[in-house]
Short mmCIF file of C-alpha atoms in Angstrom, two decimals:
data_model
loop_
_atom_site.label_atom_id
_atom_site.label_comp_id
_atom_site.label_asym_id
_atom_site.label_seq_id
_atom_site.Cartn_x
_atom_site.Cartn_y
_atom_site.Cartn_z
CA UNK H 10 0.00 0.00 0.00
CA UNK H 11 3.19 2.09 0.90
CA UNK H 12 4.54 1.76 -2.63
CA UNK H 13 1.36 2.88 -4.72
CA UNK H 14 1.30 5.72 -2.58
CA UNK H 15 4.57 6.47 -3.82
CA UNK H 16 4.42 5.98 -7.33
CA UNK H 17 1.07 7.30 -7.21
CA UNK H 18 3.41 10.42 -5.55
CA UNK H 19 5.65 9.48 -8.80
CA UNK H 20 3.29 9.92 -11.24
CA UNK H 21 2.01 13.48 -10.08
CA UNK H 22 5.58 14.84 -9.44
CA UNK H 23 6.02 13.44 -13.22
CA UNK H 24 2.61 14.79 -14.59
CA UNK H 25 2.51 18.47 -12.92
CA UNK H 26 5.66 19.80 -12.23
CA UNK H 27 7.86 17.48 -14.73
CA UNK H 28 10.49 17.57 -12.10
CA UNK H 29 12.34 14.36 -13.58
CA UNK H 30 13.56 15.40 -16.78
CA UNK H 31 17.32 14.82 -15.19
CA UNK H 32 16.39 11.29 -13.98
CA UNK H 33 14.26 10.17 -17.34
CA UNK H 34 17.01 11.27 -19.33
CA UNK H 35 19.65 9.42 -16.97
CA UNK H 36 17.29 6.12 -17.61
CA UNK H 37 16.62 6.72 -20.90
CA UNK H 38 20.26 6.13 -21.53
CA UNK H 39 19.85 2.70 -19.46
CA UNK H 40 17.24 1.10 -21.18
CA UNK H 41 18.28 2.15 -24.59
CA UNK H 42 19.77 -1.23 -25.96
CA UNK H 43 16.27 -2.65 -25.68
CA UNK H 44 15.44 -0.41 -28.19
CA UNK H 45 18.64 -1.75 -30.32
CA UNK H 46 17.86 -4.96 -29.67
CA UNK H 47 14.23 -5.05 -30.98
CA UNK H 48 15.57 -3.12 -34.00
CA UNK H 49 17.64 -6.26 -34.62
CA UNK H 50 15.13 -7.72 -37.41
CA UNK H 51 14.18 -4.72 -39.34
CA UNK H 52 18.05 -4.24 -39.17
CA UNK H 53 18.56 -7.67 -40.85
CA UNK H 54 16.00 -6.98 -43.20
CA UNK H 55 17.86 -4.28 -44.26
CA UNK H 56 20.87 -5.92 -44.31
CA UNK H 57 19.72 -8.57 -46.39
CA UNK H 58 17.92 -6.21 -49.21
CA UNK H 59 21.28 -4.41 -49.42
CA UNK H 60 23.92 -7.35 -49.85
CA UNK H 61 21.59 -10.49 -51.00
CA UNK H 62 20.46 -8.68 -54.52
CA UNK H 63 21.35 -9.47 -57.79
CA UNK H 64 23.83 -7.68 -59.71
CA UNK H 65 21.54 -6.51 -62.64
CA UNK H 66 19.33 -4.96 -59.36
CA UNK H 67 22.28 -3.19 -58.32
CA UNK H 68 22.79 -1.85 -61.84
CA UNK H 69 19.46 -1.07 -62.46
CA UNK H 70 19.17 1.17 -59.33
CA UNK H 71 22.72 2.49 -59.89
CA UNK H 72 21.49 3.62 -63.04
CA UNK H 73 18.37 5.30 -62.01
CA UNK H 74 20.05 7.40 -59.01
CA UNK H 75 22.53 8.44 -61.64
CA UNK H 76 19.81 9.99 -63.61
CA UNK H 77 17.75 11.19 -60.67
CA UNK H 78 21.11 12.86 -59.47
CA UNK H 79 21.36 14.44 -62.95
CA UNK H 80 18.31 16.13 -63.05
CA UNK H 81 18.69 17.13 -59.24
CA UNK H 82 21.96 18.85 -60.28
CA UNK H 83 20.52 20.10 -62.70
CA UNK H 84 17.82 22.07 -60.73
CA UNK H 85 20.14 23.07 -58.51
CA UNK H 86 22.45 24.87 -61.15
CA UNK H 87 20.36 28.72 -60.39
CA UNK H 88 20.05 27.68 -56.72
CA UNK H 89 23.28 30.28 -56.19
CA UNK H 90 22.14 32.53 -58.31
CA UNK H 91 18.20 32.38 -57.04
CA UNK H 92 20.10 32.52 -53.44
CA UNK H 93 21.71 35.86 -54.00
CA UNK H 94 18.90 37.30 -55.18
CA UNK H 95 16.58 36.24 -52.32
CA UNK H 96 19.29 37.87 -50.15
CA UNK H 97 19.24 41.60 -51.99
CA UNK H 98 15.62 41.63 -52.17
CA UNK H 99 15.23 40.36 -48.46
CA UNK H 100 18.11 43.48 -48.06
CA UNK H 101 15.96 45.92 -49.81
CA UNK H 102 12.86 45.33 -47.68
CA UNK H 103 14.66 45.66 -44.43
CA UNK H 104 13.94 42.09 -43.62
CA UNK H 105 16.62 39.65 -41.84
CA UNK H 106 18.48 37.20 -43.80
CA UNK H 107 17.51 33.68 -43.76
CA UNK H 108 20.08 31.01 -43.12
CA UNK H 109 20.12 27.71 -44.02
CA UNK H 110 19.80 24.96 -41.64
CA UNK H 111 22.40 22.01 -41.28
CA UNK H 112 20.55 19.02 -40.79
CA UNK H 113 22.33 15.46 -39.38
CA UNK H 114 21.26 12.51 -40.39
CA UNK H 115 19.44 10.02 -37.92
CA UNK H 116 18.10 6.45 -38.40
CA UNK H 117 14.58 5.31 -36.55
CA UNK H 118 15.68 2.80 -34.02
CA UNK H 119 12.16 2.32 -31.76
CA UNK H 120 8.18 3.30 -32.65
CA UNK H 121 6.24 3.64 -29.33
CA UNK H 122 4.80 0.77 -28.78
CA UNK H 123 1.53 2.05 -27.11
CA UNK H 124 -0.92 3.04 -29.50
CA UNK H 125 -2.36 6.52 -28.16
CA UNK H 126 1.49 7.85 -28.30
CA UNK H 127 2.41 8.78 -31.44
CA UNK H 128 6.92 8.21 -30.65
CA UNK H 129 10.03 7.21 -32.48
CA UNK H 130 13.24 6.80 -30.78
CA UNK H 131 16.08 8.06 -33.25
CA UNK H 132 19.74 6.92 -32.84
CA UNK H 133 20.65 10.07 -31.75
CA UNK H 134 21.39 11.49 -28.62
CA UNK H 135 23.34 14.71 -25.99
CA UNK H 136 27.04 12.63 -27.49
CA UNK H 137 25.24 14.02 -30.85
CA UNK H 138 24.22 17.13 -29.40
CA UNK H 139 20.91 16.56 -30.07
CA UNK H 140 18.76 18.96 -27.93
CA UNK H 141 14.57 19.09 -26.53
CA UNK H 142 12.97 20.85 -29.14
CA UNK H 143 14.68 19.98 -31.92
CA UNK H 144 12.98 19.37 -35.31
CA UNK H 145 13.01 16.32 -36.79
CA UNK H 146 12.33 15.84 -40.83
CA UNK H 147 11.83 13.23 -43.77
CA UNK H 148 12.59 13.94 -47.20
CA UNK H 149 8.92 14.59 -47.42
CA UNK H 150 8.58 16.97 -44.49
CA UNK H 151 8.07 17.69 -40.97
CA UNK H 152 8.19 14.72 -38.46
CA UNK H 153 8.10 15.74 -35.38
CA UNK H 154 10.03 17.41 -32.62
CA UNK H 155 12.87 15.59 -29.25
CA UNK H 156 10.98 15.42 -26.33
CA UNK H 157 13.60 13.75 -24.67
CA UNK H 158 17.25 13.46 -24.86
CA UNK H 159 18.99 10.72 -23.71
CA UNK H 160 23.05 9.58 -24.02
CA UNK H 161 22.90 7.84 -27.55
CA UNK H 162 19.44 7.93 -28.40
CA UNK H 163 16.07 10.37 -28.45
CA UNK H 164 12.49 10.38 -28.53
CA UNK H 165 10.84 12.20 -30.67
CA UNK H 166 6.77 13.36 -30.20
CA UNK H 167 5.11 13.07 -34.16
CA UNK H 168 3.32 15.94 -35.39
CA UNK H 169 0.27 13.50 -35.56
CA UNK H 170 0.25 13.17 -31.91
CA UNK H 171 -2.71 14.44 -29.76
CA UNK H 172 -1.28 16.72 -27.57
CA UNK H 173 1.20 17.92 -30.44
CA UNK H 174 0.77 21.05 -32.31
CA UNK H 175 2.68 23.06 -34.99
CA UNK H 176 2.12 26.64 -36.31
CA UNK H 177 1.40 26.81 -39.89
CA UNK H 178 0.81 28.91 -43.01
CA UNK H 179 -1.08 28.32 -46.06
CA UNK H 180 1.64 28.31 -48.83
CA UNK H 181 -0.34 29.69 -51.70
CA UNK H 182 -1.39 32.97 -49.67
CA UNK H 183 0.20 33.31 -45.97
CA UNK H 184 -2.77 32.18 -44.11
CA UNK H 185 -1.58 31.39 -40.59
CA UNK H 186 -3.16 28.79 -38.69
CA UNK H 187 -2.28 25.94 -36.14
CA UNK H 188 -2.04 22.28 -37.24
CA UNK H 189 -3.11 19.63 -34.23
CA UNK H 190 -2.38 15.84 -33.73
CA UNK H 191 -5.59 14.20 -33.57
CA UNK H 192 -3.85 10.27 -32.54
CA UNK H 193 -4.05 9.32 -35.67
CA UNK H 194 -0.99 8.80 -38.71
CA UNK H 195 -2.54 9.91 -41.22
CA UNK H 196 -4.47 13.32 -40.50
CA UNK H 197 -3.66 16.68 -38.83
CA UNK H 198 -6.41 19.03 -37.70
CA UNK H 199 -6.51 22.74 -38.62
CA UNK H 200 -8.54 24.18 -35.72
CA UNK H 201 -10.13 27.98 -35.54
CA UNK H 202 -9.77 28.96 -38.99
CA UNK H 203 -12.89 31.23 -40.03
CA UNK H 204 -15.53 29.85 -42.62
CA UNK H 205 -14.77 32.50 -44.91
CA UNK H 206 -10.95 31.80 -45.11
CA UNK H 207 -9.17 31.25 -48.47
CA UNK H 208 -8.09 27.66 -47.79
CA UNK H 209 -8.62 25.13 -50.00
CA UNK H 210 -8.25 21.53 -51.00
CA UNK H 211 -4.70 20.35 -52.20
CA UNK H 212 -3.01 23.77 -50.28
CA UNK H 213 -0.20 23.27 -48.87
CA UNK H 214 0.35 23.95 -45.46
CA UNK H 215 4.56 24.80 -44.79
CA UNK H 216 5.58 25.92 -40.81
CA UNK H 217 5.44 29.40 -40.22
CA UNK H 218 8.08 29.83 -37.82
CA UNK H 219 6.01 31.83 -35.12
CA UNK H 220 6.61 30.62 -31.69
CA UNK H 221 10.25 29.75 -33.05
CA UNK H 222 10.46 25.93 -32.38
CA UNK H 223 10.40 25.20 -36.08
CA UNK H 224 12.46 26.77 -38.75
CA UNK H 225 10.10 28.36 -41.58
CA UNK H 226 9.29 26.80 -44.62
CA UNK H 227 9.63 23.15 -43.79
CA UNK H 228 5.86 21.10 -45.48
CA UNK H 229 3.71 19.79 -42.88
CA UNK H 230 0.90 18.54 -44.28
CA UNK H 231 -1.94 19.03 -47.38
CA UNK H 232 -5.42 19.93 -47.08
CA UNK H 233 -7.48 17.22 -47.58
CA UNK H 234 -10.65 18.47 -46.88
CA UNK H 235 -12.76 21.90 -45.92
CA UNK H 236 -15.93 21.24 -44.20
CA UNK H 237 -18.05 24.67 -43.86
CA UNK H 238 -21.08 24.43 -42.02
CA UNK H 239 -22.71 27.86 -41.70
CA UNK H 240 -24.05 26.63 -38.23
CA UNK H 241 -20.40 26.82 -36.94
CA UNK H 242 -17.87 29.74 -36.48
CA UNK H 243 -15.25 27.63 -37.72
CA UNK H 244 -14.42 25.74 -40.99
CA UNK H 245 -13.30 21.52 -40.06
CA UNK H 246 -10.21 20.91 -41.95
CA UNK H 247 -8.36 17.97 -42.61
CA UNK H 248 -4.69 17.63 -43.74
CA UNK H 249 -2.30 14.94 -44.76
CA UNK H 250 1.02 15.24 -43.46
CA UNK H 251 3.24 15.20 -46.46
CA UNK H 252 6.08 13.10 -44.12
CA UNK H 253 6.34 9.39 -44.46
CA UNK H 254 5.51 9.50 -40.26
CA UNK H 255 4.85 5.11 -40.46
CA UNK H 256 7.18 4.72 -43.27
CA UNK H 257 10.49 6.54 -42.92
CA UNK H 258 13.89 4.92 -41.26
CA UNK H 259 16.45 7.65 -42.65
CA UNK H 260 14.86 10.97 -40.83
CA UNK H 261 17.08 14.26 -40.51
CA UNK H 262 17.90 16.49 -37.31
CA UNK H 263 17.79 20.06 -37.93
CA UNK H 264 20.13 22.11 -36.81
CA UNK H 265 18.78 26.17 -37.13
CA UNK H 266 22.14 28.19 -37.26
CA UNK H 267 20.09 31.19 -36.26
CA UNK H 268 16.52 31.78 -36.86
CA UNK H 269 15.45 34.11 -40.24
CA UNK H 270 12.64 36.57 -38.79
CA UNK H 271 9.24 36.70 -41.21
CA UNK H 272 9.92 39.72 -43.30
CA UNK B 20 17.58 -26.35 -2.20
CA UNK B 21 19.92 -22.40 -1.90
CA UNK B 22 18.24 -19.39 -2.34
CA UNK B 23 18.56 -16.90 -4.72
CA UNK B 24 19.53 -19.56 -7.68
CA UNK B 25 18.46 -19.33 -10.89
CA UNK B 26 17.60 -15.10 -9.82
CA UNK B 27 19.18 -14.55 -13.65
CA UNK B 28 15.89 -16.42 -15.19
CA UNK B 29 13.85 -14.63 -13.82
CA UNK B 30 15.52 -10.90 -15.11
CA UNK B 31 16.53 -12.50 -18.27
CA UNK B 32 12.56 -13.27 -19.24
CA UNK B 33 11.43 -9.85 -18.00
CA UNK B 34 13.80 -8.29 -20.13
CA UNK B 35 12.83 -10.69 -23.21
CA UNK B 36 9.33 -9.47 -22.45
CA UNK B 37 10.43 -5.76 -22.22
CA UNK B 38 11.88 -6.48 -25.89
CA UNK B 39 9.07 -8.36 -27.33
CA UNK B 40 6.79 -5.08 -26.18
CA UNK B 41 8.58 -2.84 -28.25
CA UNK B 42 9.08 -4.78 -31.06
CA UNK B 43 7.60 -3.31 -33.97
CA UNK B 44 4.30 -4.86 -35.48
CA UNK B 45 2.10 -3.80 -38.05
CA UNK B 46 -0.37 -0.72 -37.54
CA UNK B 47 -3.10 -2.85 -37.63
CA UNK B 48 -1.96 -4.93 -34.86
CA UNK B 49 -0.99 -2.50 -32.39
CA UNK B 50 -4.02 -2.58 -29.94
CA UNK B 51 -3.94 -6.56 -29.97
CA UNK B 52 -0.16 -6.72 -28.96
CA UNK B 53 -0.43 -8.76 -25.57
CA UNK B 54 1.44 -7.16 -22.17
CA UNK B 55 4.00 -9.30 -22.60
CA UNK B 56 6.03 -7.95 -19.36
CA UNK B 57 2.62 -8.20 -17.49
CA UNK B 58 2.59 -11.55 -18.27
CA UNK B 59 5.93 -12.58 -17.22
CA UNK B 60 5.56 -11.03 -13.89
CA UNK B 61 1.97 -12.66 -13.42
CA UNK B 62 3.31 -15.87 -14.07
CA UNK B 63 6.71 -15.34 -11.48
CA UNK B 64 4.61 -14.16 -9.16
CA UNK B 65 2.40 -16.94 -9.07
CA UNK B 66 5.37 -19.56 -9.40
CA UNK B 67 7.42 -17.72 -6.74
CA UNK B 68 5.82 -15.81 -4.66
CA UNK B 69 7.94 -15.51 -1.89
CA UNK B 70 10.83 -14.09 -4.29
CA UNK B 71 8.93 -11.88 -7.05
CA UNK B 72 6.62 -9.51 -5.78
CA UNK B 73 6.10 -5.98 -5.63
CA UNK B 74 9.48 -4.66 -5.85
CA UNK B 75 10.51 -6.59 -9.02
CA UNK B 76 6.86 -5.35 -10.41
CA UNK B 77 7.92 -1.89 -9.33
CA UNK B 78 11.65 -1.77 -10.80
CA UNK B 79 10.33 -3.54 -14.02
CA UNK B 80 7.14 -0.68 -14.23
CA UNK B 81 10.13 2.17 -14.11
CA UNK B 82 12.24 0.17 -16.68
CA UNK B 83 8.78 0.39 -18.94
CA UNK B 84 7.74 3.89 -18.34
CA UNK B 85 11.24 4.44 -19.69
CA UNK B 86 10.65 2.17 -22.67
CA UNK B 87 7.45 3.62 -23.65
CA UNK B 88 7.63 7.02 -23.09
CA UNK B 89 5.20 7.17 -21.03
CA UNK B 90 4.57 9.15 -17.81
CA UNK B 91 6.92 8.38 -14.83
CA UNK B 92 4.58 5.81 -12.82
CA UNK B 93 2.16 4.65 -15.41
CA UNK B 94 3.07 0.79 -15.60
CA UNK B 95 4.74 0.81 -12.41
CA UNK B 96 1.28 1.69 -10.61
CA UNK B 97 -0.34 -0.49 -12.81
CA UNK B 98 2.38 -3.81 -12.78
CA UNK B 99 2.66 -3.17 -9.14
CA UNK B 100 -1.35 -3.62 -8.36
CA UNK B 101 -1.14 -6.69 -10.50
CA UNK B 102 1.93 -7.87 -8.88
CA UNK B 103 0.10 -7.44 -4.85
CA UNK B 104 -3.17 -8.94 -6.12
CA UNK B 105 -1.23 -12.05 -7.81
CA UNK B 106 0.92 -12.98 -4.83
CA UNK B 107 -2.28 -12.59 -3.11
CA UNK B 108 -4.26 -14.91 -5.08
CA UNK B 109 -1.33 -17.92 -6.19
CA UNK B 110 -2.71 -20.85 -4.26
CA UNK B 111 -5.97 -19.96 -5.43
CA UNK B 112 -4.93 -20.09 -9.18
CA UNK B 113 -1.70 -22.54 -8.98
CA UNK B 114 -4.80 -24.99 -8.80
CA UNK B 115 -6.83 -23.89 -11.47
CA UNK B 116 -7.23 -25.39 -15.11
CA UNK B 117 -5.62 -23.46 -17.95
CA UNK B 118 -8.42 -21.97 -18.79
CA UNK B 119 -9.61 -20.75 -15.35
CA UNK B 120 -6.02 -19.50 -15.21
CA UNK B 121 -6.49 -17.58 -18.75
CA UNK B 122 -9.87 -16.18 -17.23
CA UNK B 123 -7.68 -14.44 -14.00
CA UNK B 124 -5.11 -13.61 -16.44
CA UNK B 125 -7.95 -11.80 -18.14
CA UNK B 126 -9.07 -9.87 -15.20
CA UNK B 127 -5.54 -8.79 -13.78
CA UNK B 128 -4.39 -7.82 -17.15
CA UNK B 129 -7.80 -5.53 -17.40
CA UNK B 130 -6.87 -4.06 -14.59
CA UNK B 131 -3.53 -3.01 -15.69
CA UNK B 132 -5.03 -1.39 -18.68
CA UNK B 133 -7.39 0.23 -16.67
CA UNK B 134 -4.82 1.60 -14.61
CA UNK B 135 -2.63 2.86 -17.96
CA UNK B 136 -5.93 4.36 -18.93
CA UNK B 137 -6.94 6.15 -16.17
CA UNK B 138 -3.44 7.46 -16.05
CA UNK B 139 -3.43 8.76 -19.66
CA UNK B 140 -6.34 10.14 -19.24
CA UNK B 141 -4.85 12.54 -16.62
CA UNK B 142 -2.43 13.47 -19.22
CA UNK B 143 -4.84 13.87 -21.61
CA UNK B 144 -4.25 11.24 -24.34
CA UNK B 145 -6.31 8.24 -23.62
CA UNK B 146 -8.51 6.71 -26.25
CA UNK B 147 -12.54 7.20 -26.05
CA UNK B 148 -13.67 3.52 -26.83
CA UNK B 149 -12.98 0.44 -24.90
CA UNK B 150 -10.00 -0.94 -27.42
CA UNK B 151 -7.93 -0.48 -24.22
CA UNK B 152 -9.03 -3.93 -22.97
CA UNK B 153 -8.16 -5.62 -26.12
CA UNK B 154 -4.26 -6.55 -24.91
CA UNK B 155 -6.32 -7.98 -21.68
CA UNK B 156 -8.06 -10.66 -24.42
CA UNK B 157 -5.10 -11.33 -26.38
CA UNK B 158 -2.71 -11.73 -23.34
CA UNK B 159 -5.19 -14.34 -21.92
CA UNK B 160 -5.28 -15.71 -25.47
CA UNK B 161 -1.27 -16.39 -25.07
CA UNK B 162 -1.09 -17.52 -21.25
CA UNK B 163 -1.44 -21.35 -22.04
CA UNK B 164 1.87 -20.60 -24.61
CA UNK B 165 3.59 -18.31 -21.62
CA UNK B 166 2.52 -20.99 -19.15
CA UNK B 167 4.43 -23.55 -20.30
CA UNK B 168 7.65 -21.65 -22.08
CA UNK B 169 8.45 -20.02 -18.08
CA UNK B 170 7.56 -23.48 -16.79
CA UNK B 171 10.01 -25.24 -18.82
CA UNK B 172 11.81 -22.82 -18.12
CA UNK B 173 11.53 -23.15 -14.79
CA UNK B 174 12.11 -26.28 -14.31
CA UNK B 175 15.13 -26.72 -16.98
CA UNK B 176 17.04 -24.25 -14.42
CA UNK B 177 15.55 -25.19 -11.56
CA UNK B 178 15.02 -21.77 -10.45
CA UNK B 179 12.99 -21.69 -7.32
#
């Protein structure tokens, strides 16, 4: 009876005041090479599509990064020059310089195994410099942001989950709304945006930067559907999130060198 | 027979179980995944009673709340209440059939999801509908298969 009362102690210290960030962090580290250790088959799985596959595979692929690489370089040829000019304009309307953002690349070690959590644990932790608050992205988009930081590994809260939320603009015209978790993979919720708001199907919906967790610009999700009911104050929208949040094992961790105000 | 032999076992299938529950499985799996760890500490409780108890239940439930994220206290609240009631009840079940046994296994692991619930609720992220108890179903479905593994176990080692 002793014990619950303490744990029962444990939970509210944990739940209201959060006053064992130091000690989860310290155990964190500890039970890590669970984590490693159920990784162990999707590991081998991996192994085994990299090293058992023919060599006309290998070729085949090899040939169709080379030409995928091609026509990335190729985009990329006026990214200087489209750079530069970004910066004078951004210098003639008195606005700050944006930076680009270094971004390290982490592998998915762990999913939370309890289904109302939407968590990954990423092989990267403090030895990294990994840090709470840090945003976490596919090649798609916006994954999430570190929770918790432990020696080698992190945890990292998904954008989907239900007590997660991320500021947002519409790309197409600047309209600024918030983007909740609603517990489920697949669909964000954009709460309070008017009925009469330009917001469409198919927008997409990029971070804004305001409250400064996330760096501007990174994709978050796409509109997938306006509801307006002229009983309600509010339009119901649904959006996709354009990351691959039940899919991806190669995520990035990135790094803002110094955070570009909105001009 | 000496005390404190075979102590190894019993760590070495908790910490199998801790694996198995964070083993990845397909999304539309994920509410039937059984409480593995809950299981293995039912079934040393029952089998040793006087050795596994409450403080294994409650260094285990830390080692989870770790693995899972979740808040400080969560499982060990919950594995600890399960651990007290099945010390309390082992002569009671050690003679039941299997499926008597399944049937308790039922009810303790409902109550452990209960507890997890109640506590994510406080947080704020608990589900609405009853798919909670599901784990409770399939981990009774799997205590014949548990059963018998630890028992083997058991008695390969001669842990007692």
């Amino acid at each position: 009876m002793l014990t619950l009362l303490v744990v029962a102690g444990l939970i509210l210290a944990d739940l209201r005041f959060n006053s064992l960030d130091r000690t989860r962090a310290i155990l964190d580290t500890l039970v890590a090479p669970v984590y490693w250790v159920a990784d162990i088959p999707s590991r081998l799985k991996d192994w085994q599509e990299t090293h058992l596959v023919s060599r006309s595979t290998l070729q085949g692929e090899n040939e169709r990064l080379r030409r995928e690489n091609l026509i990335l370089e190729g985009r990329t040829q006026q990214m200087a020059s489209l750079q530069a000019e970004n910066i004078r304009l951004r210098a003639l309307l008195n606005s700050a310089a944006l930076l680009r953002d270094d971004v390290v690349v982490a592998e998915l070690i762990g999913v939370s195994p309890d289904p109302v959590r939407q968590h990954v644990v990423i092989n990267k932790g403090s030895r990294d410099s990994v840090y709470v608050g840090q945003p976490l992205i596919d090649a798609n988009g916006l994954m999430g942001q570190v929770v918790e930081v432990g020696e080698f590994t992190s945890r990292v809260l998904l954008i989907t989950d239900l007590t997660h939320s991320v500021p947002v603009q519409v790309n197409r015209n600047g309209v600024r709304a918030i983007a909740e978790g609603n517990g489920s993979l697949s669909a964000l919720e954009v709460h309070h945006v008017a009925a009469t708001t330009d917001i469409r199907e198919g927008d997409l919906l990029v971070t804004s930067g305001l409250g400064g967790r996330f760096p501007v610009g990174y994709p978050v999700a796409v509109v997938s559907s306006v509801v307006r009911d002229p009983g309600q104050t509010f339009a119901r929208i649904l959006a996709q999130p354009t990351a691959a949040l039940d899919r991806s094992r190669h995520v990035l961790l990135v790094f803002t060198v110094g955070q570009g105000e909105e001009g | 027979m000496e005390s404190g032999q075979g102590y190894w076992v019993v760590i070495a299938t908790l910490l199998s179980a801790a694996v198995l529950a964070v083993l990845p499985v397909p999304h539309a799996l994920v509410w039937w995944r059984p409480e593995w760890v809950a299981l293995v500490l039912v079934y040393w409780c029952i089998a040793l009673p006087h050795r596994v108890g409450v403080v294994v239940a409650l260094l285990t439930g830390i080692g989870m709340d770790i693995l899972e994220g979740a808040v400080l206290g969560q499982n060990t609240f919950a594995l600890s209440v399960i651990a007290l009631l099945s010390v309390g009840l082992y002569q009671r079940v050690r003679l039941f059939s299997l499926w008597q046994q399944a049937g308790i296994v039922f009810v303790l692991i409902g109550i452990h999801q209960l507890i997890c619930q109640w506590v994510q609720n406080l947080e704020g992220v608990g589900t609405q509908q009853p798919l909670f108890l599901l784990p409770a179903l399939s981990s009774a479905l799997f205590w014949p298969l548990v059963l018998s593994l630890l028992r083997g176990l058991r008695r390969h080692y001669r842990v007692a």
